Amino acid sequence: MTGAQFGELPYLAIGNDVDSCIFSPDGGLLAVSLGSGVILMYSTSNWEIFHTMTGHDDLVRGLVFSVDGKRTVSGSLDGTVRIWDTESGECEHVLTDHTGYVRHIAYSAVKNQVASASADRTIRLWDLATNSCCRVLSGHEKFVCVVYSPQGNQIASGSSDFSVRLWDVATGECSHIFGSHSDKVWSMAFSPHGDQVVSASCDKTIRLWYVESGNCRRILEGHTGYVYGAVYSPKGDQIFSASHDGTVRVWDVQSGICRHTLTGHGNAVVCVAYSPKCDMLASGSFDKTVRLWDVSDEESRHISSGNGQAVYSVRCSPNGKLIASCGVDQTIRLWDVETGACLRTLSGHSDTVFGLAFSPQRDQIGSGSGDKTARLWDVDTGTCQHILTGHTDHVNGIAYSPQEDQVASASDDKTVRLWNATTGEHCGTLNGHTDGVMSVVYSPDGSLIATGSMDYTIKLWNVGTMACINTVMDRSNWIHDVVFSSGGGQLASASGDGTVRLWSVASGECHRKLTGHNDTVAGVGYSYKGHLLASCSDDKTVRLWDVVSGKCRAVIQNFQGEVYSVAWIPSTDINYLVTGCQDGSVVKWQVIEEEQHLVHPCWIATNGALNVKGASIQGVRGLNPSSMRLLRQRGTAGEPESQLRDTDTIHIASMISQSSEGMELDSALVTNLLNEQQQQDDRQIEREMERRVNGRAQGRRHHPYRRIT
């Protein structure tokens, strides 16, 4: 089902702000610290509370287990470090030497030693055999976070002074001061081998540093809010980051690509932890929950990060391996067809990207934008090879000739321009439309170009002479999209009157009108075999039509927004469809041909939060207890059965939600930060966090199918 997001597991309803979470070394326990100063210890076998540990007088920012798991150490805004017996939950010792609040704790993997980082601008090393401070590391100008290397011989620290430092544990000397972030550093983590360290910052980035040289290896960008935490996977091939933007991101260390964005939290995500014994991730949030995620490879195929804003066009590569999407966010994203992983983001346009096309050999992709330009991109590297200038208004569509020697771009300036696909040089202009041109497409043999316009006409052009050889008048509304059948003898058009029309290319006559949509039809596409036609509409549905009979075979309905684009994935045996929607989602669907065609979602790329409240699971079979608990928590209704009931209509409106309403920020995090300048500084951060949360909702953007008068 699409109701399971990236291996999402049932969440833990905590009832208070979550400030930190950590798994025990054997993965059997999850410790969670709260804004109230309480520490909850959960058993991961049944997710029941194992211990409730009280004693701190303020919220607990730092939490860590000893290497053998027998001790738990916590640091609090009350300025103390507490040593707990994990088995009994009793506090054994209270360490009180810091003069400011304690915001981070680290445990040495090889020594019976703990490091605590404080707003008093120091790092204190504690000998747990004597429960005394054995060394003080000074040098940072503001509050500090800290972590030990796996070998225990080094400590990395990050600070509100924007810097990252490396310390020798034996001598207490600072051995490196790395290049700085542009804002406060909130969290640090060593890679499993100890050769790299990662830092998370309020500048919205994660930076990877080489320990030996101190050089920055890579900057991971994508979060839209402060980054509060980052951890490596046990293999060191992935990094997981927690952000004020309410998401957890999954990064590939080698490439720096964001592979997944985990959504579902209703407020800032402040901590993230990886279980050392299984592929499970925990994330804690100010929404008073801890969410659990199965991050094994097989479970990573359901939902990925999307364009985040309206998607105006989706296209599939000729080899069926890539999907491209574009939209309001001014980027083009390339997706892996099988997994739904975002492989690359192409940036360069300065306005909404309206149109896309792959070259026949799939090595190049063309885009058209509201910035009045078209661009040609190298698919493998993501670099822009050519910027095509000359249009005087929005570029709505773009197409490659089958021979791949030419590109055509359609514009609101009423023209279609032809370009050399290799050099980017302008080689001709098609004039004749009396209003903006919405769509352009080459015939399969490359001899003709078809264009659809706001002037209610479809025009056919001879590519060689650039002459208009036929004009078809729809007489009803704008023509938003035109596409040739695979044989080239038929042309399908999408109209503002809510209909799809099939035209004879030879005669120009309309021999079938497909009705059923009740709003503008924005896009159409023939299946790879040519026997099915898909249409998408502002009525929030996609319809599948039998080309021969004209019958509607299936309806995919109740999208969260208007559906702007549809494309088929080239395949000779299985029918796959891709849709792009106003809600920012890109969805891959499988179409099963039976008497009543069945349509099932394969994966969803979206930037929205999962919401299945009110969705029915009546007739669903094969749900395991974990999935059942998750769906119940999310507000589903109905009684499941043992298998999924086949249906030809898929309802996804309740499964994807972009809503950011109802978000609140608990003030407990900042109540006691009143004395030192550092505490005032931290309080200002929290105020900024609250301001950003309250201002997250974005205004709706106008889309190109509706002219503003």
XYZ file of C-alpha atoms in Angstrom:
709
model
C 0.000 0.000 0.000
C 1.034 3.600 -0.419
C 0.119 4.033 3.226
C 3.546 2.665 4.234
C 6.224 5.296 3.917
C 9.857 4.284 3.445
C 9.575 1.314 5.809
C 7.657 3.349 8.372
C 6.877 1.526 11.604
C 4.395 2.405 14.360
C 5.451 5.531 16.238
C 5.804 6.063 19.976
C 3.445 8.684 21.380
C 5.625 10.244 24.082
C 3.405 13.045 25.406
C 6.237 15.562 25.740
C 8.872 17.202 23.552
C 11.586 14.719 22.590
C 15.087 16.164 22.923
C 17.326 13.152 22.311
C 17.156 9.438 21.634
C 19.772 6.675 21.524
C 19.822 2.900 21.033
C 21.716 0.640 23.430
C 24.763 -1.158 21.942
C 22.836 -4.419 21.601
C 19.821 -2.664 20.088
C 17.568 -4.006 22.829
C 16.734 -0.635 24.368
C 15.857 2.820 23.122
C 16.424 5.687 25.566
C 14.416 8.867 25.008
C 14.880 12.135 26.904
C 12.032 14.590 27.311
C 11.561 18.306 27.757
C 10.363 17.594 31.285
C 13.756 16.153 32.269
C 12.434 12.577 32.363
C 14.257 9.760 30.549
C 12.136 6.902 29.182
C 13.749 3.549 28.432
C 11.863 1.393 25.897
C 12.359 -2.290 25.185
C 12.637 -2.684 21.403
C 11.203 -6.197 21.549
C 7.714 -4.974 22.461
C 8.103 -1.170 22.695
C 6.932 -1.162 26.274
C 8.509 1.258 28.778
C 11.329 -0.544 30.594
C 12.253 2.325 32.952
C 11.174 5.857 33.744
C 14.236 7.685 35.076
C 13.741 10.912 37.018
C 16.164 13.223 38.785
C 17.079 16.032 36.386
C 15.422 19.374 37.107
C 15.334 20.483 33.482
C 15.233 19.042 29.998
C 17.888 16.494 29.022
C 19.860 17.414 25.911
C 22.582 14.730 26.014
C 22.090 10.978 26.293
C 24.486 8.057 25.721
C 25.037 4.406 26.654
C 28.316 2.912 27.824
C 29.989 0.477 25.429
C 28.683 -2.537 27.348
C 25.278 -0.937 27.799
C 25.356 -1.275 31.587
C 25.414 2.461 32.172
C 23.424 5.344 30.755
C 24.776 8.891 30.982
C 22.688 12.043 30.635
C 23.400 15.770 30.500
C 20.808 18.420 31.275
C 20.003 22.109 31.238
C 20.165 21.842 35.036
C 23.970 21.845 34.584
C 24.538 18.269 35.766
C 25.725 14.991 34.317
C 24.044 11.891 35.752
C 25.300 8.296 35.638
C 22.495 5.710 35.661
C 22.463 1.958 36.127
C 20.722 0.756 32.977
C 19.348 -2.440 34.510
C 17.796 -0.853 37.591
C 17.183 2.657 36.255
C 18.717 4.102 39.431
C 20.982 7.172 39.423
C 24.440 6.199 40.707
C 26.290 9.519 40.529
C 25.700 13.202 39.825
C 28.587 15.222 38.328
C 28.264 18.962 38.986
C 31.445 20.780 37.893
C 29.978 22.610 34.875
C 28.910 26.230 35.412
C 26.472 26.253 32.483
C 23.903 23.863 31.129
C 25.101 20.565 29.635
C 23.933 20.100 26.058
C 25.898 17.079 24.807
C 27.377 13.828 26.124
C 29.798 11.301 24.583
C 31.140 7.970 25.859
C 34.608 6.672 24.988
C 34.629 3.315 23.220
C 37.938 2.238 24.791
C 38.172 4.088 28.101
C 35.874 4.295 31.085
C 35.503 7.942 30.262
C 32.710 10.375 29.429
C 32.935 13.782 27.756
C 30.366 16.487 28.460
C 29.957 19.689 26.464
C 28.500 22.754 28.107
C 27.302 26.306 27.625
C 30.236 27.272 29.865
C 32.295 26.806 26.655
C 34.229 23.810 27.960
C 34.406 20.092 27.369
C 35.001 18.093 30.537
C 36.406 14.578 30.521
C 35.209 12.418 33.413
C 36.941 9.341 34.807
C 34.050 7.076 35.713
C 36.250 4.945 37.961
C 36.556 7.917 40.333
C 33.607 9.983 39.033
C 35.883 12.984 38.856
C 36.848 15.447 36.132
C 40.260 14.483 34.732
C 40.639 17.117 32.006
C 39.045 20.329 30.750
C 39.220 21.231 27.048
C 38.892 24.955 26.394
C 38.993 26.988 23.211
C 35.478 27.338 21.862
C 33.875 30.725 22.336
C 30.278 29.495 22.727
C 28.317 26.359 23.649
C 29.652 23.052 22.420
C 28.670 19.573 21.153
C 31.065 16.624 21.337
C 31.771 13.072 20.115
C 34.574 10.490 20.615
C 36.308 8.785 17.717
C 35.744 4.993 17.467
C 39.347 4.473 18.620
C 38.784 6.734 21.639
C 41.954 8.744 21.044
C 40.298 11.827 19.569
C 37.334 14.061 20.286
C 35.524 16.182 17.714
C 33.571 19.213 18.865
C 31.307 21.713 17.201
C 30.187 25.031 18.597
C 27.855 27.972 18.382
C 30.998 29.869 17.338
C 30.529 28.096 13.935
C 33.754 26.097 14.250
C 34.614 22.387 14.305
C 37.635 21.273 16.349
C 39.568 18.042 16.802
C 41.214 17.250 20.152
C 43.835 14.771 21.331
C 42.319 12.940 24.316
C 45.677 12.085 25.894
C 47.084 15.607 25.882
C 43.947 17.726 25.727
C 45.466 19.715 22.889
C 43.439 20.970 19.915
C 45.037 19.288 16.896
C 42.815 20.772 14.154
C 40.431 23.659 13.679
C 38.399 22.765 10.619
C 36.888 25.249 8.196
C 33.765 26.659 9.761
C 30.059 26.534 9.052
C 28.209 29.803 8.493
C 26.017 29.223 11.541
C 25.930 27.266 14.806
C 27.041 23.619 14.857
C 24.538 21.471 16.732
C 25.768 17.911 16.367
C 28.851 15.847 15.479
C 29.421 12.198 14.552
C 32.430 10.101 13.542
C 32.267 7.612 10.683
C 32.555 3.948 11.794
C 36.208 3.825 10.690
C 37.066 7.134 12.331
C 38.540 8.686 9.198
C 35.732 11.188 8.726
C 33.522 13.315 10.924
C 30.156 14.842 10.070
C 28.775 18.099 11.474
C 25.180 19.338 11.449
C 24.499 23.052 11.526
C 21.933 25.816 11.751
C 23.164 26.904 8.306
C 20.921 24.047 7.019
C 23.861 21.960 5.821
C 25.712 18.816 6.828
C 29.471 18.837 6.247
C 31.780 15.848 5.920
C 35.375 16.398 7.083
C 38.531 14.364 6.630
C 39.984 13.812 10.099
C 43.622 13.633 9.003
C 43.709 16.808 6.901
C 40.770 18.738 8.327
C 39.537 19.416 4.801
C 35.840 19.463 3.981
C 35.045 16.498 1.764
C 31.447 17.348 0.930
C 28.590 19.673 1.829
C 25.130 18.071 1.909
C 22.412 20.582 1.083
C 18.662 20.098 0.883
C 17.163 20.741 4.285
C 15.127 23.945 4.499
C 15.590 24.394 8.247
C 18.282 24.069 10.911
C 19.935 20.647 11.005
C 20.004 19.407 14.592
C 21.479 15.937 14.273
C 23.349 13.599 11.940
C 24.469 9.985 12.333
C 26.242 7.429 10.163
C 24.839 4.015 9.347
C 26.915 1.141 10.843
C 28.478 0.498 7.426
C 29.322 4.165 6.997
C 27.723 4.354 3.561
C 24.776 6.499 4.625
C 24.137 9.549 6.788
C 20.802 10.321 8.417
C 20.012 13.921 9.349
C 17.280 15.496 11.487
C 16.020 18.987 10.780
C 13.783 21.772 11.950
C 11.986 21.418 8.598
C 10.228 18.374 10.089
C 12.051 15.767 7.999
C 14.778 13.164 8.242
C 16.964 12.876 5.166
C 18.914 9.830 4.019
C 22.186 10.687 2.245
C 24.546 8.567 0.196
C 28.037 9.274 1.560
C 29.879 8.432 -1.658
C 27.842 10.622 -4.005
C 26.345 13.132 -1.579
C 22.904 12.530 -3.080
C 19.824 12.647 -0.871
C 18.254 9.235 -1.450
C 15.140 9.668 0.656
C 13.268 12.223 2.718
C 11.278 10.781 5.602
C 8.197 12.832 6.363
C 5.467 12.386 8.921
C 6.604 14.382 11.930
C 4.393 17.354 12.683
C 7.136 19.594 14.045
C 10.902 20.025 14.163
C 12.931 16.788 14.246
C 15.693 17.303 16.799
C 17.430 13.937 17.065
C 18.051 10.764 15.116
C 19.573 7.412 16.128
C 20.487 4.227 14.256
C 20.134 0.804 15.870
C 23.504 -1.012 15.819
C 21.903 -4.448 15.462
C 19.211 -3.963 12.817
C 18.234 -1.603 10.034
C 16.076 0.574 12.245
C 16.166 4.328 12.611
C 14.550 6.387 15.384
C 13.763 10.086 15.066
C 12.513 12.332 17.878
C 10.516 15.502 17.447
C 8.822 18.432 19.141
C 5.579 16.843 17.912
C 5.929 14.632 21.037
C 6.603 11.421 19.111
C 9.475 9.119 18.291
C 9.085 7.653 14.827
C 10.650 4.335 13.876
C 11.775 3.505 10.348
C 12.875 0.303 8.671
C 15.746 1.532 6.507
C 16.733 -1.754 4.890
C 17.196 -1.563 1.124
C 14.009 -3.423 0.264
C 11.910 -1.087 2.378
C 13.263 2.042 0.761
C 11.148 1.877 -2.351
C 7.886 3.477 -1.367
C 8.147 7.215 -0.863
C 10.995 9.572 -1.703
C 11.569 13.303 -1.553
C 9.797 15.102 -4.363
C 9.898 18.450 -6.105
C 8.012 19.792 -3.076
C 5.859 22.134 -5.196
C 3.588 21.625 -8.190
C 4.957 19.195 -10.803
C 4.056 20.398 -14.306
C 5.682 17.741 -16.434
C 6.884 14.143 -16.144
C 8.707 12.256 -18.876
C 10.290 8.801 -19.170
C 13.607 8.032 -20.814
C 13.457 5.893 -23.978
C 15.214 2.988 -22.233
C 12.638 3.016 -19.436
C 15.190 3.494 -16.658
C 14.711 7.150 -15.742
C 11.833 9.483 -14.984
C 12.257 13.246 -15.166
C 9.994 15.741 -13.409
C 9.918 19.526 -13.251
C 7.817 22.264 -11.743
C 7.447 25.370 -9.637
C 10.678 24.766 -7.699
C 12.621 25.651 -10.906
C 14.459 22.304 -10.983
C 14.445 19.084 -12.983
C 14.686 15.868 -10.970
C 15.777 12.504 -12.306
C 14.292 9.402 -10.648
C 15.203 5.743 -10.762
C 12.211 3.967 -12.313
C 12.593 0.848 -10.174
C 13.208 2.313 -6.727
C 11.846 5.842 -6.942
C 15.164 7.198 -5.665
C 16.043 10.743 -6.734
C 19.317 10.355 -8.633
C 20.025 13.941 -9.591
C 18.588 17.450 -9.403
C 19.297 19.823 -12.295
C 19.303 23.487 -11.309
C 19.785 26.583 -13.427
C 16.413 27.938 -14.490
C 15.278 31.081 -12.693
C 11.541 30.460 -13.006
C 9.038 27.586 -13.088
C 10.002 24.751 -15.445
C 6.957 23.861 -17.571
C 8.162 21.371 -20.169
C 10.533 18.404 -20.480
C 11.711 15.973 -23.145
C 14.332 13.217 -23.320
C 16.444 12.852 -26.435
C 15.861 9.541 -28.289
C 19.216 8.199 -27.084
C 18.420 9.380 -23.502
C 21.804 11.104 -23.123
C 20.255 14.568 -23.138
C 17.162 16.184 -21.663
C 15.554 19.442 -22.734
C 13.568 21.818 -20.523
C 11.448 24.900 -21.071
C 10.858 27.544 -18.420
C 9.023 30.682 -17.408
C 12.408 32.409 -17.554
C 11.891 32.490 -21.388
C 14.694 30.013 -22.054
C 15.056 26.381 -22.998
C 17.998 24.368 -21.710
C 19.702 21.194 -22.907
C 21.229 19.049 -20.156
C 23.631 16.129 -20.044
C 21.689 13.347 -18.318
C 24.729 11.555 -16.891
C 26.513 14.570 -15.421
C 23.601 16.945 -14.856
C 25.467 19.808 -16.516
C 23.711 22.323 -18.741
C 25.161 22.053 -22.253
C 23.205 24.825 -23.962
C 20.920 27.710 -22.984
C 18.533 28.476 -25.851
C 17.533 32.147 -25.854
C 15.260 34.041 -28.217
C 11.736 33.523 -26.922
C 10.096 36.611 -25.459
C 7.690 34.817 -23.124
C 7.305 31.575 -21.150
C 8.538 28.399 -22.819
C 5.751 25.859 -22.227
C 6.899 22.796 -24.144
C 9.923 21.189 -25.738
C 10.443 18.197 -28.054
C 13.288 16.307 -29.755
C 13.128 15.077 -33.328
C 13.391 11.251 -33.657
C 16.708 11.760 -35.469
C 17.927 13.730 -32.427
C 19.326 16.482 -34.607
C 16.722 19.077 -33.766
C 14.831 20.489 -30.782
C 11.562 22.420 -30.922
C 10.370 24.798 -28.188
C 6.843 26.183 -27.795
C 6.208 29.546 -26.145
C 3.585 31.999 -24.963
C 5.136 34.391 -27.507
C 2.970 32.509 -30.113
C 5.956 30.885 -31.823
C 7.777 27.572 -32.019
C 11.535 27.825 -32.391
C 13.731 25.116 -33.891
C 17.261 24.529 -32.596
C 20.259 22.423 -33.506
C 20.395 19.817 -30.733
C 24.187 19.509 -30.936
C 25.248 23.157 -31.134
C 22.213 24.879 -29.630
C 22.003 27.227 -32.608
C 18.646 28.644 -33.717
C 17.661 27.235 -37.105
C 14.086 28.369 -37.727
C 10.822 29.733 -36.336
C 7.269 28.503 -36.900
C 4.884 31.474 -37.004
C 1.122 31.270 -37.378
C -0.556 30.829 -34.025
C -2.426 33.857 -32.714
C -1.959 33.036 -29.038
C 0.496 31.201 -26.819
C 1.667 27.742 -27.907
C 1.196 25.213 -25.104
C 2.564 22.001 -26.646
C 4.852 20.758 -29.382
C 5.632 17.233 -30.617
C 7.389 15.558 -33.563
C 5.767 12.747 -35.543
C 7.448 9.325 -35.141
C 9.172 9.646 -38.542
C 10.301 13.217 -37.845
C 8.643 14.730 -40.909
C 5.897 16.617 -39.080
C 5.511 18.817 -36.021
C 2.176 19.210 -34.258
C 1.462 22.207 -32.004
C -1.434 23.006 -29.673
C -2.305 26.563 -28.746
C -4.412 28.876 -26.606
C -5.960 30.049 -29.926
C -8.032 26.824 -29.893
C -6.137 25.305 -32.826
C -3.835 22.421 -33.595
C -1.397 23.039 -36.419
C 0.621 20.527 -38.435
C 3.946 21.714 -39.841
C 6.315 20.302 -42.429
C 9.695 20.082 -40.726
C 11.686 20.462 -43.940
C 9.906 23.552 -45.248
C 8.686 24.883 -41.872
C 5.324 25.522 -43.560
C 1.945 24.962 -41.881
C 0.186 22.230 -43.883
C -3.012 21.940 -41.860
C -4.894 23.744 -39.106
C -7.493 21.964 -36.992
C -9.916 24.133 -35.035
C -11.140 22.687 -31.725
C -13.572 25.643 -31.306
C -14.100 24.841 -27.634
C -11.065 25.852 -25.565
C -7.293 25.972 -25.308
C -5.285 22.998 -26.502
C -3.019 22.085 -23.587
C -1.276 19.026 -25.001
C -0.903 17.127 -28.272
C 0.749 13.766 -28.887
C 1.169 11.436 -31.870
C 0.230 7.762 -31.750
C 3.127 5.320 -32.100
C 2.286 4.764 -35.779
C 1.941 8.461 -36.487
C -1.510 8.207 -38.062
C -3.428 9.608 -35.115
C -3.108 12.665 -32.936
C -4.579 13.037 -29.439
C -5.284 16.440 -27.924
C -6.092 17.612 -24.386
C -8.524 20.501 -24.139
C -9.644 23.087 -21.631
C -13.242 21.946 -22.161
C -12.528 18.691 -20.284
C -12.410 16.450 -23.372
C -9.791 14.394 -25.171
C -10.058 14.297 -28.971
C -8.530 11.832 -31.421
C -7.681 13.247 -34.857
C -6.725 11.729 -38.162
C -3.361 13.156 -39.176
C -4.086 12.591 -42.880
C -7.493 14.277 -43.021
C -7.490 16.476 -39.952
C -10.885 15.134 -38.939
C -11.865 14.354 -35.367
C -13.064 10.764 -35.329
C -13.580 10.420 -31.560
C -14.254 12.649 -28.567
C -13.557 11.136 -25.141
C -15.673 12.594 -22.351
C -15.644 11.982 -18.612
C -13.390 14.637 -17.109
C -15.217 17.603 -15.607
C -12.395 20.135 -15.766
C -9.430 21.069 -17.959
C -7.489 18.132 -19.403
C -3.848 19.081 -18.966
C -2.018 16.154 -20.550
C -2.398 13.005 -22.651
C -0.140 10.090 -23.527
C -0.278 6.884 -25.564
C 0.897 3.651 -23.968
C 4.009 2.006 -25.367
C 1.883 -0.487 -27.345
C -0.460 2.299 -28.436
C -3.732 0.627 -27.428
C -4.308 2.721 -24.281
C -4.441 6.466 -23.827
C -4.001 8.191 -20.474
C -5.372 11.647 -19.717
C -4.871 13.817 -16.626
C -7.025 16.669 -15.483
C -7.603 19.576 -13.153
C -10.502 17.500 -11.802
C -7.835 15.567 -9.834
C -8.217 12.362 -11.827
C -6.382 10.325 -14.429
C -8.413 8.305 -16.930
C -7.318 5.343 -19.041
C -9.042 4.982 -22.411
C -9.243 2.165 -24.936
C -8.032 3.826 -28.146
C -10.124 1.628 -30.451
C -13.445 1.672 -28.617
C -13.086 4.967 -26.789
C -14.251 3.377 -23.546
C -12.831 4.520 -20.223
C -11.121 1.478 -18.696
C -10.067 2.890 -15.335
C -10.090 6.044 -13.248
C -7.390 7.021 -10.757
C -9.144 9.599 -8.666
C -9.005 11.910 -5.670
C -5.427 13.094 -6.061
C -4.545 15.763 -3.522
C -4.294 18.343 -6.301
C -4.807 18.913 -9.996
C -2.906 16.418 -12.173
C -0.781 18.243 -14.715
C 1.178 15.568 -16.535
C 1.103 11.890 -17.448
C 3.651 9.643 -19.178
C 4.055 5.931 -19.942
C 7.230 4.010 -19.156
C 8.473 2.147 -22.248
C 7.884 -1.571 -21.677
C 6.751 -4.413 -23.916
C 5.323 -6.649 -21.199
C 4.041 -4.535 -18.259
C 2.207 -1.200 -18.445
C 3.609 1.431 -16.102
C 2.317 4.977 -15.846
C 3.789 8.094 -14.201
C 1.832 11.136 -13.020
C 2.866 14.612 -11.911
C 0.556 16.563 -9.631
C -0.081 20.014 -8.190
C 0.656 18.626 -4.701
C 4.286 18.059 -5.722
C 4.002 14.276 -6.046
C 5.386 12.024 -8.745
C 3.706 8.614 -8.713
C 4.536 5.421 -10.597
C 1.541 3.174 -11.285
C 1.194 -0.360 -12.624
C -1.721 -0.917 -14.984
C -3.054 -4.491 -15.033
C -5.214 -5.176 -18.074
C -8.340 -7.123 -17.305
C -11.998 -6.624 -18.202
C -11.914 -3.755 -15.742
C -8.344 -2.502 -15.720
C -6.626 -2.465 -12.326
C -4.241 0.328 -11.329
C -1.877 0.015 -8.377
C 0.718 2.528 -7.129
C 4.344 1.313 -7.099
C 6.015 4.293 -5.417
C 5.415 7.919 -4.617
C 7.918 10.747 -4.626
C 6.535 13.575 -2.544
C 7.536 16.269 -0.113
C 4.277 16.007 1.788
C 3.522 14.371 5.097
C 1.797 11.011 5.025
C -1.811 11.231 6.125
C -4.255 8.324 5.894
C -6.842 9.688 8.316
C -10.270 8.601 7.134
C -8.885 6.168 4.549
C -10.575 2.777 4.502
C -8.673 -0.485 4.843
C -11.852 -2.479 4.412
C -10.994 -5.552 2.359
C -7.235 -5.317 2.851
C -5.592 -8.697 3.383
C -2.143 -9.670 4.589
C -1.445 -6.816 7.033
C 1.077 -7.775 9.710
C 0.563 -6.480 13.279
C 3.137 -3.712 12.845
C 1.469 -2.395 9.688
C -1.920 -2.698 11.319
C -0.777 -0.652 14.323
C 0.734 1.998 12.066
C -2.429 2.386 10.027
C -4.590 2.532 13.140
C -2.350 5.269 14.536
C -2.767 7.183 11.303
C -6.558 7.158 11.576
C -7.697 4.523 9.065
C -11.173 3.004 9.230
C -12.682 -0.345 8.325
C -11.898 -3.957 9.085
C -9.085 -5.681 7.147
C -9.256 -9.128 5.600
C -6.419 -11.413 4.605
C -5.617 -10.076 1.147
C -5.882 -6.858 -0.842
C -9.131 -6.593 -2.764
C -8.685 -5.730 -6.438
C -10.184 -2.455 -7.584
C -10.026 -0.337 -10.689
C -10.168 2.943 -8.773
C -7.367 4.100 -6.482
C -8.014 6.805 -3.867
C -4.834 8.556 -2.798
C -6.059 11.919 -1.541
C -5.933 10.824 2.086
C -2.498 9.275 1.671
C -0.553 12.389 0.709
C -0.960 15.714 2.486
C 1.034 18.923 2.163
C -0.692 20.487 5.165
C 1.466 22.229 7.721
C -1.439 23.521 9.792
C -1.853 22.932 13.475
C 1.883 22.944 14.215
C 2.887 24.064 17.711
C 6.226 24.525 19.388
C 6.450 23.710 23.087
C 8.330 26.393 25.000
C 9.846 24.007 27.553
C 13.106 23.972 25.628
C 13.820 27.593 26.464
C 12.248 28.184 29.877
C 15.425 28.251 31.948
C 17.868 29.880 29.511
C 17.835 33.233 31.303
C 21.204 33.863 32.938
C 24.301 33.795 30.707
C 24.713 35.393 27.304
C 25.090 31.906 25.847
C 21.744 30.921 27.243
C 20.173 34.037 25.770
C 21.759 33.174 22.444
C 20.255 29.693 22.524
C 16.869 31.097 23.453
C 16.991 33.350 20.407
C 17.559 30.256 18.284
C 14.448 28.651 19.705
C 12.430 31.801 19.046
C 13.606 31.713 15.480
C 12.610 28.050 15.305
C 9.106 28.909 16.476
C 8.829 31.730 13.967
C 9.834 29.440 11.146
C 7.430 26.720 12.175
C 4.531 29.169 12.264
C 5.490 30.479 8.852
C 5.943 27.192 7.044
C 2.694 27.254 5.069
C 3.325 28.461 1.534
C 0.948 30.301 -0.734
C -0.541 28.559 -3.718
C 1.156 29.258 -7.010
C -0.675 29.995 -10.253
C -0.217 27.281 -12.870
C 0.251 27.822 -16.615
C -3.082 26.329 -17.675
C -5.048 29.239 -16.206
C -4.432 32.683 -17.565
C -4.623 35.511 -15.045
C -6.824 38.306 -16.373
